[in-house]
C-alpha positions as MATLAB code, in Angstrom:
seq = 'MDGLDNVPPFFLCPISLQVMEDPVTISTGVSYDRASIDRWLTEYEHHTCPVTNQHLTDLTLTPNATLLRLIQSWAACSTGCVAPAVAATKPGFDVSEILGDLGDPAARADGKAKALKTIRSLVLDDDGNAAHMEKAGVTSLVASLIATCEPSEALRNIVDPVVLIDEATSVLHLLKPSPETLREVSESRNGELIASLASLLQRGSNQARVHAALLLRSIYEVVGDNLKARIPVDLIEGVVEILKDQNADRATTMALLAIMIEVLPHGKNRLKAVQAGAVAVTVDLLVEESVDRRKCEAMLYLLELMCGRAEGRAELVGHPAGVAALVAKVLSLSSGVTARAVKVLGLVCRYCGGVMEEMLQVGGVAKLFMLVQMESNRRSREMAKAILGNHIKAWSKSPCFPSHCLP';
ca = [
     -34.419  119.750  -39.483;
     -37.799  119.824  -37.668;
     -37.360  120.381  -33.939;
     -33.834  121.762  -34.291;
     -34.759  125.469  -34.276;
     -33.719  125.927  -30.643;
     -30.570  123.811  -30.809;
     -27.304  125.774  -30.400;
     -25.756  125.729  -33.883;
     -22.375  124.497  -32.643;
     -24.092  121.317  -31.349;
     -24.972  120.358  -34.929;
     -22.667  118.327  -37.160;
     -21.830  120.426  -40.274;
     -22.280  117.308  -42.418;
     -25.445  115.637  -41.085;
     -26.979  118.814  -39.588;
     -28.043  116.700  -36.611;
     -27.072  116.998  -32.934;
     -23.675  115.357  -32.556;
     -23.627  112.080  -30.595;
     -19.841  111.585  -30.629;
     -18.168  114.905  -31.498;
     -14.580  114.750  -32.749;
     -12.266  117.505  -33.943;
     -10.031  117.273  -37.025;
      -6.749  119.080  -37.686;
      -8.494  122.226  -39.007;
     -10.158  122.725  -35.618;
     -13.682  121.991  -36.862;
     -15.802  119.464  -34.938;
     -18.021  116.841  -36.575;
     -19.985  113.799  -35.491;
     -17.574  110.854  -35.677;
     -19.811  108.721  -37.917;
     -20.292  111.529  -40.445;
     -16.670  112.644  -40.782;
     -15.414  109.042  -40.844;
     -17.814  108.300  -43.725;
     -16.626  111.496  -45.490;
     -12.984  110.381  -45.239;
     -13.347  106.645  -45.870;
     -16.441  105.859  -47.952;
     -16.342  109.058  -50.025;
     -12.524  109.252  -49.934;
     -12.421  113.032  -49.555;
      -9.155  114.513  -48.310;
     -10.391  117.968  -47.343;
     -12.191  119.584  -44.427;
     -15.903  119.830  -45.431;
     -16.262  123.294  -43.858;
     -12.972  125.014  -44.731;
     -12.070  122.919  -47.785;
      -8.491  122.802  -46.465;
      -6.392  119.823  -47.530;
      -5.913  117.366  -44.665;
      -2.486  115.821  -44.133;
      -3.351  114.697  -40.596;
      -6.521  112.579  -40.464;
      -6.576  112.120  -36.688;
     -10.057  112.332  -35.119;
      -9.683  113.812  -31.623;
     -12.640  113.331  -29.236;
     -14.131  116.678  -28.193;
     -15.030  115.816  -24.608;
     -15.897  119.407  -23.690;
     -18.427  119.729  -26.505;
     -19.934  116.346  -25.625;
     -20.457  117.464  -22.024;
     -22.134  120.661  -23.202;
     -24.473  118.711  -25.482;
     -25.355  116.270  -22.718;
     -26.015  119.093  -20.249;
     -28.175  120.907  -22.779;
     -30.105  117.719  -23.577;
     -30.752  117.047  -19.900;
     -32.232  120.541  -19.439;
     -34.197  120.676  -22.694;
     -37.476  119.184  -23.797;
     -38.143  117.648  -27.154;
     -34.459  117.019  -27.928;
     -34.030  114.875  -31.009;
     -30.589  113.445  -30.207;
     -31.458  109.858  -29.117;
     -28.021  109.104  -27.663;
     -28.171  111.979  -25.187;
     -31.902  112.432  -24.617;
     -33.007  112.302  -21.010;
     -35.833  109.793  -21.445;
     -36.803  106.963  -19.168;
     -35.517  103.525  -20.238;
     -38.070  100.838  -20.994;
     -36.287   98.226  -18.869;
     -35.116   97.663  -15.299;
     -31.347   97.527  -14.818;
     -31.464   96.495  -11.163;
     -31.068   92.774  -11.898;
     -28.198   93.456  -14.303;
     -26.491   95.645  -11.725;
     -26.956   92.960   -9.094;
     -25.421   90.175  -11.183;
     -22.480   92.256  -12.404;
     -21.805   94.227   -9.233;
     -21.927   91.427   -6.679;
     -18.416   89.963   -6.193;
     -19.994   86.746   -4.883;
     -22.240   86.280   -7.923;
     -21.626   83.159   -9.983;
     -19.995   83.482  -13.394;
     -23.049   81.986  -15.085;
     -25.154   84.791  -13.585;
     -22.736   87.355  -14.978;
     -22.850   85.635  -18.370;
     -26.648   85.843  -18.336;
     -26.456   89.566  -17.514;
     -24.091   90.136  -20.421;
     -26.498   88.380  -22.793;
     -29.331   90.576  -21.508;
     -27.264   93.707  -22.126;
     -26.421   92.559  -25.644;
     -30.068   91.861  -26.417;
     -31.225   95.251  -25.104;
     -28.610   97.223  -27.036;
     -29.232   95.314  -30.263;
     -32.952   95.920  -29.818;
     -32.417   99.689  -29.351;
     -28.964  101.270  -29.388;
     -30.360  104.142  -27.330;
     -30.430  101.730  -24.383;
     -26.624  101.934  -24.222;
     -26.795  105.535  -22.986;
     -29.266  104.581  -20.241;
     -27.028  101.722  -19.120;
     -23.983  103.951  -19.016;
     -25.867  106.436  -16.842;
     -26.933  103.615  -14.502;
     -23.348  102.349  -14.152;
     -23.701   99.164  -16.206;
     -20.929  100.122  -18.621;
     -18.459  100.637  -15.788;
     -19.343   97.254  -14.297;
     -18.776   95.490  -17.619;
     -15.360   97.150  -17.866;
     -14.590   96.134  -14.277;
     -15.525   92.539  -15.099;
     -12.932   92.472  -17.877;
     -10.285   93.997  -15.634;
     -10.762   91.799  -12.565;
     -12.010   88.369  -13.705;
      -9.451   85.775  -12.563;
      -8.833   82.440  -14.360;
      -8.980   80.638  -10.990;
     -12.743   81.221  -10.998;
     -13.001   78.351  -13.465;
     -12.617   75.995  -10.523;
     -15.680   77.444   -8.777;
     -18.093   78.402  -11.535;
     -19.850   76.865  -14.485;
     -18.686   79.402  -17.066;
     -15.019   79.524  -18.099;
     -13.751   83.018  -17.163;
     -11.872   83.208  -20.463;
     -15.191   82.872  -22.303;
     -16.751   85.338  -19.880;
     -14.053   87.956  -20.529;
     -14.406   87.456  -24.290;
     -18.149   88.099  -24.025;
     -17.672   91.096  -21.721;
     -15.201   92.606  -24.181;
     -17.690   92.179  -27.014;
     -20.465   93.757  -24.941;
     -18.287   96.701  -23.849;
     -17.511   97.421  -27.477;
     -21.223   97.197  -28.291;
     -22.066   99.683  -25.523;
     -19.797  102.341  -27.108;
     -18.824  104.111  -23.874;
     -18.597  107.885  -23.891;
     -15.065  109.355  -23.789;
     -15.551  110.376  -20.145;
     -16.651  106.922  -19.026;
     -13.986  105.209  -21.106;
     -11.259  107.342  -19.588;
     -12.574  106.800  -16.066;
     -12.738  102.998  -16.317;
      -9.390  102.819  -18.104;
      -7.498  104.896  -15.552;
      -9.037  103.182  -12.511;
      -7.291  100.291  -10.743;
      -3.933  101.405  -12.140;
      -4.933  100.633  -15.727;
      -6.133   97.049  -15.158;
      -8.670   97.254  -18.003;
      -5.922   98.175  -20.473;
      -3.753   95.300  -19.219;
      -6.604   92.808  -19.640;
      -7.411   94.017  -23.154;
      -3.715   93.888  -24.102;
      -3.612   90.295  -22.903;
      -6.633   89.472  -25.072;
      -4.723   90.606  -28.171;
      -2.559   87.512  -27.786;
      -4.769   85.042  -25.946;
      -8.365   85.911  -26.808;
     -10.648   84.434  -29.447;
     -10.570   86.030  -32.899;
     -13.656   88.087  -32.099;
     -12.287   89.132  -28.711;
      -8.997   90.214  -30.277;
     -10.850   92.415  -32.750;
     -13.007   94.016  -30.058;
      -9.989   94.458  -27.772;
      -8.123   96.272  -30.559;
     -11.062   98.587  -31.267;
     -11.504   99.351  -27.563;
      -7.799   99.986  -27.001;
      -7.737  102.449  -29.894;
     -10.596  104.412  -28.310;
      -8.985  104.174  -24.867;
      -5.614  105.526  -25.973;
      -7.382  108.449  -27.659;
      -8.703  109.648  -24.274;
      -6.316  108.527  -21.494;
      -3.437  110.583  -20.146;
       0.158  110.390  -21.299;
       1.186  108.489  -18.166;
      -0.757  105.418  -19.283;
       0.618  105.768  -22.797;
       4.160  105.724  -21.426;
       3.448  102.874  -19.008;
       1.932  100.321  -21.373;
       1.424   96.606  -20.556;
       4.419   94.472  -21.498;
       2.409   92.418  -23.994;
       0.579   95.274  -25.746;
       3.022   95.913  -28.577;
       3.775   92.204  -28.990;
       0.044   91.526  -29.322;
      -0.413   94.275  -31.894;
       2.567   93.087  -33.947;
       1.368   89.477  -33.801;
      -2.028   90.345  -35.274;
      -0.555   92.634  -37.933;
       1.955   89.958  -38.890;
      -0.835   87.473  -39.659;
      -2.245   89.926  -42.243;
      -5.689   88.372  -41.727;
      -7.319   91.301  -39.922;
      -9.984   93.372  -41.652;
      -9.416   97.024  -42.442;
     -11.089   98.384  -39.292;
      -8.985   96.163  -37.041;
      -5.757   96.952  -38.886;
      -6.430  100.687  -38.672;
      -7.201  100.326  -34.960;
      -3.926   98.493  -34.338;
      -1.933  101.101  -36.262;
      -3.709  103.863  -34.327;
      -2.770  102.215  -31.013;
       0.886  102.175  -32.012;
       0.782  105.772  -33.215;
      -0.763  106.872  -29.915;
       1.719  105.101  -27.617;
       5.034  105.174  -29.509;
       5.882  108.846  -28.824;
       5.900  108.114  -25.082;
       8.513  106.551  -22.818;
      10.631  103.832  -24.392;
       7.825  102.520  -26.585;
       9.578  103.193  -29.898;
      12.449  100.935  -28.865;
       9.991   98.298  -27.623;
       8.208   98.378  -30.975;
      11.443   97.968  -32.912;
      12.509   95.074  -30.690;
       9.110   93.416  -31.192;
       9.616   93.387  -34.967;
       7.202   96.202  -35.797;
       9.433   97.705  -38.494;
       9.572   94.525  -40.562;
       5.847   93.870  -40.167;
       4.970   97.435  -41.177;
       7.211   97.266  -44.257;
       5.607   93.972  -45.288;
       2.144   95.516  -44.960;
       3.250   98.598  -46.893;
       4.519   96.461  -49.769;
       1.142   94.675  -50.015;
      -0.993   97.837  -49.826;
      -1.466   99.719  -53.087;
      -4.987  101.150  -52.799;
      -5.844  102.322  -49.277;
      -4.520  105.845  -48.826;
      -5.327  106.218  -45.121;
      -3.775  102.886  -44.250;
      -0.575  103.779  -46.113;
      -0.378  107.146  -44.356;
      -0.774  105.451  -40.967;
       1.913  102.856  -41.747;
       4.330  105.485  -42.998;
       3.760  107.629  -39.912;
       4.452  104.567  -37.767;
       7.712  103.995  -39.649;
       8.583  107.664  -39.168;
       8.168  107.290  -35.405;
      10.306  104.148  -35.256;
      12.964  105.576  -37.570;
      13.416  108.393  -35.096;
      15.676  105.892  -33.345;
      18.875  104.442  -34.777;
      17.581  100.917  -34.086;
      14.483  101.574  -36.177;
      16.465  102.963  -39.098;
      18.801   99.967  -38.997;
      15.826   97.583  -39.110;
      14.285   99.398  -42.064;
      17.525   99.544  -44.068;
      18.179   95.901  -43.236;
      14.806   94.818  -44.602;
      15.175   93.632  -48.236;
      12.176   95.725  -49.304;
      12.531   98.586  -46.823;
      13.867  101.392  -49.000;
      12.069  100.156  -52.120;
       8.733  100.162  -50.292;
       9.208  103.804  -49.325;
      10.255  104.832  -52.833;
       7.215  103.070  -54.303;
       4.887  105.251  -52.230;
       6.393  108.528  -53.460;
       4.051  110.151  -56.003;
       1.562  107.319  -55.600;
      -1.760  107.449  -53.744;
      -1.894  111.010  -52.421;
       0.197  113.998  -51.453;
      -0.140  112.870  -47.840;
       1.350  109.467  -48.637;
       4.128  111.132  -50.613;
       4.952  113.525  -47.777;
       5.149  110.723  -45.219;
       7.313  108.547  -47.476;
       9.733  111.380  -48.257;
      10.060  112.252  -44.583;
      11.087  108.679  -43.716;
      13.484  108.603  -46.683;
      15.000  111.822  -45.369;
      15.677  110.218  -41.988;
      17.208  107.138  -43.599;
      19.374  109.078  -46.060;
      20.578  111.456  -43.364;
      21.733  108.843  -40.879;
      22.373  105.667  -42.915;
      25.201  106.211  -45.377;
      25.030  102.672  -46.699;
      21.643  103.307  -48.282;
      22.916  105.757  -50.923;
      23.591  103.149  -53.607;
      20.293  101.393  -52.941;
      18.438  104.677  -53.432;
      19.875  104.818  -56.943;
      19.166  101.177  -57.705;
      15.490  101.262  -56.701;
      14.805  104.550  -58.495;
      14.632  106.681  -55.389;
      16.842  109.478  -56.724;
      14.852  109.729  -59.957;
      11.634  109.848  -57.924;
      12.976  112.741  -55.862;
      13.791  114.716  -59.015;
      10.291  114.012  -60.348;
       8.778  115.128  -57.058;
      10.630  118.449  -57.177;
       9.240  119.076  -60.660;
       5.687  117.733  -60.226;
       4.501  117.700  -56.605;
       2.106  120.500  -55.639;
       2.787  120.107  -51.925;
       5.466  122.677  -51.070;
       6.641  120.843  -47.955;
       7.238  117.621  -49.893;
       9.175  119.497  -52.576;
      11.353  121.162  -49.960;
      12.108  117.843  -48.251;
      13.034  116.286  -51.605;
      15.289  119.233  -52.435;
      17.007  118.903  -49.065;
      17.742  115.200  -49.619;
      19.075  115.849  -53.127;
      21.119  118.822  -51.940;
      22.823  116.767  -49.259;
      23.703  113.792  -51.456;
      23.696  114.853  -55.119;
      27.502  115.130  -55.247;
      27.933  111.486  -54.195;
      25.052  110.219  -56.322;
      26.213  111.973  -59.498;
      29.485  110.006  -59.410;
      27.686  106.671  -59.592;
      27.206  104.890  -62.950;
      23.591  104.278  -61.818;
      22.846  107.999  -61.588;
      19.983  108.989  -63.954;
      21.895  111.344  -66.272;
      18.695  112.811  -67.711;
      18.157  114.466  -64.302;
      21.210  116.689  -64.695;
      20.613  120.189  -66.053;
];
């Protein structure tokens, strides 16, 4: 805590007690440094707000751009600031050559590749260099390289532009652009950066696909709704393709789910997701996942969004494991998982009459009765009661009805 006496208290992360480098706000309205709150939720598996101790049903981390600007302004006007990512110190390197190679449209691709390697080396040597490069405009130029590099350049240059874009994507991820810069480069040129990254999801190397997914998640957290409604044609197909392989690590899978959750509420994206096979892929992933609470909550929320359309509900009911997968998650990993699962079951039971018998066969009705008796979450209990109230008359006539549930 030395040197922090004059720091405004709301600039400090309540967990680390250090100046926040990437402030994000959770559903309780409290802001934390992203690294600290993410570790609290994932590594320590807490499900409460550290400050208020409120239970969290929504684990979204929303960038606090206003707070970040205040911290950066304060750091620029202060002396002895201990926050390395925002400190106004002089970089120990000259960016002029990097700017020349990346900013000159006539520069050869091999020169740009060399500049990217230099950037990588500098950031790996000292991650504080990333902030200096962003201030100098290097980050924006790397993003522009991804957005504008044309395959035809392969005929004129030594380096294959596909390899060059892969490397630029990796470097942009390494630079960790601020929310302001990321939004600016993503919204420029009519969203060309987003289109290029979406294309990489299907045609990039394995590493490039991972970095593209992580970047797109961050981008869709900060861009306006217009870009979320007007997504590239291959974005959802690329996401579904990677999820379908089931070879992605946890971070990549969570990033892909987050992308879908960000864009599906806008425009016709829910229908596009259903048509791309996202319901079946999500159900398959849900069946395989029995440990990761946050991943299950994200998948169930994605199913909830898609089941808001008749096409999505039809796909889920038509999947051999669709209803059973939802029932299995009731009263399983957490109250959040239970609430999400019951909400999707409510949509299915309300609009898909043919699922009534299956609910009995897979133990769904018995689970709902158990939930009413055991679940501490009032909202989940009320949703379960509503489903039972609407269908108990029909269910009780079936020979599969669990008679021990009757009073």
